[in-house]
Amino acid sequence: MVSVFTPNIQLENPAFGDQVGTWDVPVDSNWTILDRVLGGINTIPLNNTNVILASSQYQCKTIIFNSTLTGSVTITFPTSFVKGYEILNQCTGSSAFTVTLTTTAAGGQVICAPVGEFHDVNNTGTNMVFKSLHPVGRYWDYAG
């Protein structure tokens, strides 16, 4: 029998009668993925080299970019792992260079990670999009 995997975060769902005597292997793997998705933090130093995220990186809830940028970089997320992220860009040199978030999908929407504060983003499987971002040009009444 063949296991199937959940569509969003690729948890293994063994078929009935599968993994007899070794069921702990997929279950332990699933718990590791869930731990990363719900609370994992990964810090990635950047310079001027594009990054294709490894599973231990893109599975994390929070991704922090740091170090000094010496060129613009693109961070690539997989289309097979659909979830939201907390992104923090702490890179210096960011006024001259950008940190662009994209997926492996051709023609998908990309976004840039603003510097200095957390932003909620979502990997839809094709596009990287901001969550809860107020519309550009929206009036904000502030009394300070």
Coordinates of C-alpha atoms in Angstrom, one line a residue:
M1 CA 0.0 0.0 0.0
V2 CA 1.1 3.6 -0.6
S3 CA 1.0 6.5 1.8
V4 CA -0.6 9.7 0.7
F5 CA 0.4 13.2 1.8
T6 CA -1.7 16.1 2.9
P7 CA -2.0 18.9 0.2
N8 CA -0.8 21.9 2.2
I9 CA 2.1 20.9 4.5
Q10 CA 2.9 17.4 3.2
L11 CA 2.1 15.3 6.3
E12 CA 2.3 11.6 5.6
N13 CA -1.0 9.8 5.9
P14 CA -0.1 6.1 5.7
A15 CA -2.6 3.8 4.0
F16 CA -4.4 1.1 6.1
G17 CA -1.9 -1.7 6.9
D18 CA 1.1 0.4 5.8
Q19 CA 4.1 1.0 8.0
V20 CA 3.4 -2.1 10.1
G21 CA 6.1 -2.1 12.8
T22 CA 7.6 1.1 11.5
W23 CA 4.6 3.5 12.0
D24 CA 6.7 5.7 14.3
V25 CA 8.9 6.9 11.3
P26 CA 6.1 8.8 9.5
V27 CA 4.5 9.9 12.8
D28 CA 7.7 11.3 14.2
S29 CA 8.4 13.1 10.9
N30 CA 4.9 14.6 11.0
W31 CA 5.4 15.9 14.5
T32 CA 8.7 17.5 13.5
I33 CA 7.0 19.3 10.6
L34 CA 4.1 20.4 12.9
D35 CA 6.5 21.7 15.5
R36 CA 8.3 23.8 12.8
V37 CA 5.1 25.1 11.2
L38 CA 3.6 26.1 14.6
G39 CA 6.6 27.6 16.3
G40 CA 9.9 27.1 14.3
I41 CA 12.2 30.1 13.8
N42 CA 14.9 30.0 11.2
T43 CA 17.5 32.7 10.7
I44 CA 19.1 33.0 7.3
P45 CA 22.2 35.2 6.7
L46 CA 22.1 36.9 3.3
N47 CA 24.7 38.7 1.1
N48 CA 24.2 38.8 -2.7
T49 CA 23.4 35.1 -3.4
N50 CA 19.9 33.9 -4.2
V51 CA 18.5 31.3 -1.8
I52 CA 16.3 28.2 -2.5
L53 CA 14.9 27.3 0.9
A54 CA 15.5 23.8 2.3
S55 CA 12.6 22.0 4.0
S56 CA 14.0 22.7 7.4
Q57 CA 13.8 26.4 6.5
Y58 CA 10.5 26.7 4.6
Q59 CA 8.6 24.6 7.2
C60 CA 9.3 27.2 9.9
K61 CA 6.6 29.6 11.1
T62 CA 9.1 32.5 11.4
I63 CA 11.9 33.3 8.9
I64 CA 14.4 36.0 9.8
F65 CA 16.9 37.4 7.2
N66 CA 20.0 39.1 8.6
S67 CA 23.6 40.1 7.7
T68 CA 24.7 42.8 5.2
L69 CA 23.3 42.8 1.7
T70 CA 25.9 43.4 -1.0
G71 CA 23.3 42.8 -3.8
S72 CA 19.6 42.1 -4.3
V73 CA 18.6 38.5 -3.5
T74 CA 15.7 36.3 -4.3
I75 CA 14.4 33.8 -1.7
T76 CA 12.5 30.9 -3.4
F77 CA 9.8 28.9 -1.6
P78 CA 8.4 25.6 -3.0
T79 CA 4.9 25.4 -4.5
S80 CA 4.3 22.1 -2.7
F81 CA 4.3 23.6 0.8
V82 CA 1.4 26.0 1.1
K83 CA 1.3 28.1 4.4
G84 CA 1.6 31.5 6.0
Y85 CA 4.9 32.9 7.4
E86 CA 6.1 35.7 9.7
I87 CA 9.0 37.3 7.8
L88 CA 11.5 39.7 9.4
N89 CA 14.2 41.4 7.2
Q90 CA 16.9 42.7 9.5
C91 CA 19.5 43.0 6.7
T92 CA 21.7 46.1 6.6
G93 CA 22.4 47.6 3.2
S94 CA 18.7 47.2 2.4
S95 CA 18.3 50.8 1.2
A96 CA 20.2 49.9 -2.0
F97 CA 19.1 46.3 -2.4
T98 CA 16.0 44.2 -2.1
V99 CA 15.0 40.8 -0.6
T100 CA 12.4 39.3 -3.0
L101 CA 10.2 36.4 -2.0
T102 CA 9.0 34.1 -4.8
T103 CA 7.8 30.5 -5.4
T104 CA 9.1 27.9 -7.9
A105 CA 6.0 28.5 -10.0
A106 CA 6.7 30.3 -13.3
G107 CA 5.0 33.6 -13.6
G108 CA 3.9 33.7 -9.9
Q109 CA 3.5 36.9 -8.0
V110 CA 6.5 38.1 -6.0
I111 CA 6.8 40.5 -3.1
C112 CA 9.7 42.2 -1.4
A113 CA 10.4 41.9 2.3
P114 CA 10.4 45.3 3.9
V115 CA 13.1 46.1 6.4
G116 CA 12.8 46.3 10.2
E117 CA 9.5 44.8 11.2
F118 CA 7.5 41.6 11.0
H119 CA 5.2 41.0 8.0
D120 CA 2.7 38.3 7.5
V121 CA 3.0 36.7 4.1
N122 CA 1.3 33.7 2.5
N123 CA 2.6 31.1 0.0
T124 CA -0.5 30.2 -2.0
G125 CA 1.4 27.6 -4.0
T126 CA 1.8 29.9 -6.9
N127 CA 2.1 33.4 -5.5
M128 CA 3.7 35.1 -2.5
V129 CA 1.3 37.6 -1.1
F130 CA 1.0 39.9 2.0
K131 CA -1.7 39.1 4.5
S132 CA -3.7 41.9 6.2
L133 CA -1.9 44.6 4.3
H134 CA -3.9 47.8 4.2
P135 CA -4.8 49.0 0.7
V136 CA -2.3 51.6 -0.7
G137 CA -3.7 55.1 -0.4
R138 CA -6.0 54.3 2.4
Y139 CA -6.8 57.1 4.8
W140 CA -5.6 56.6 8.4
D141 CA -6.8 59.1 11.0
Y142 CA -4.1 59.4 13.6
A143 CA -4.0 61.9 16.5
G144 CA -0.6 61.9 18.1

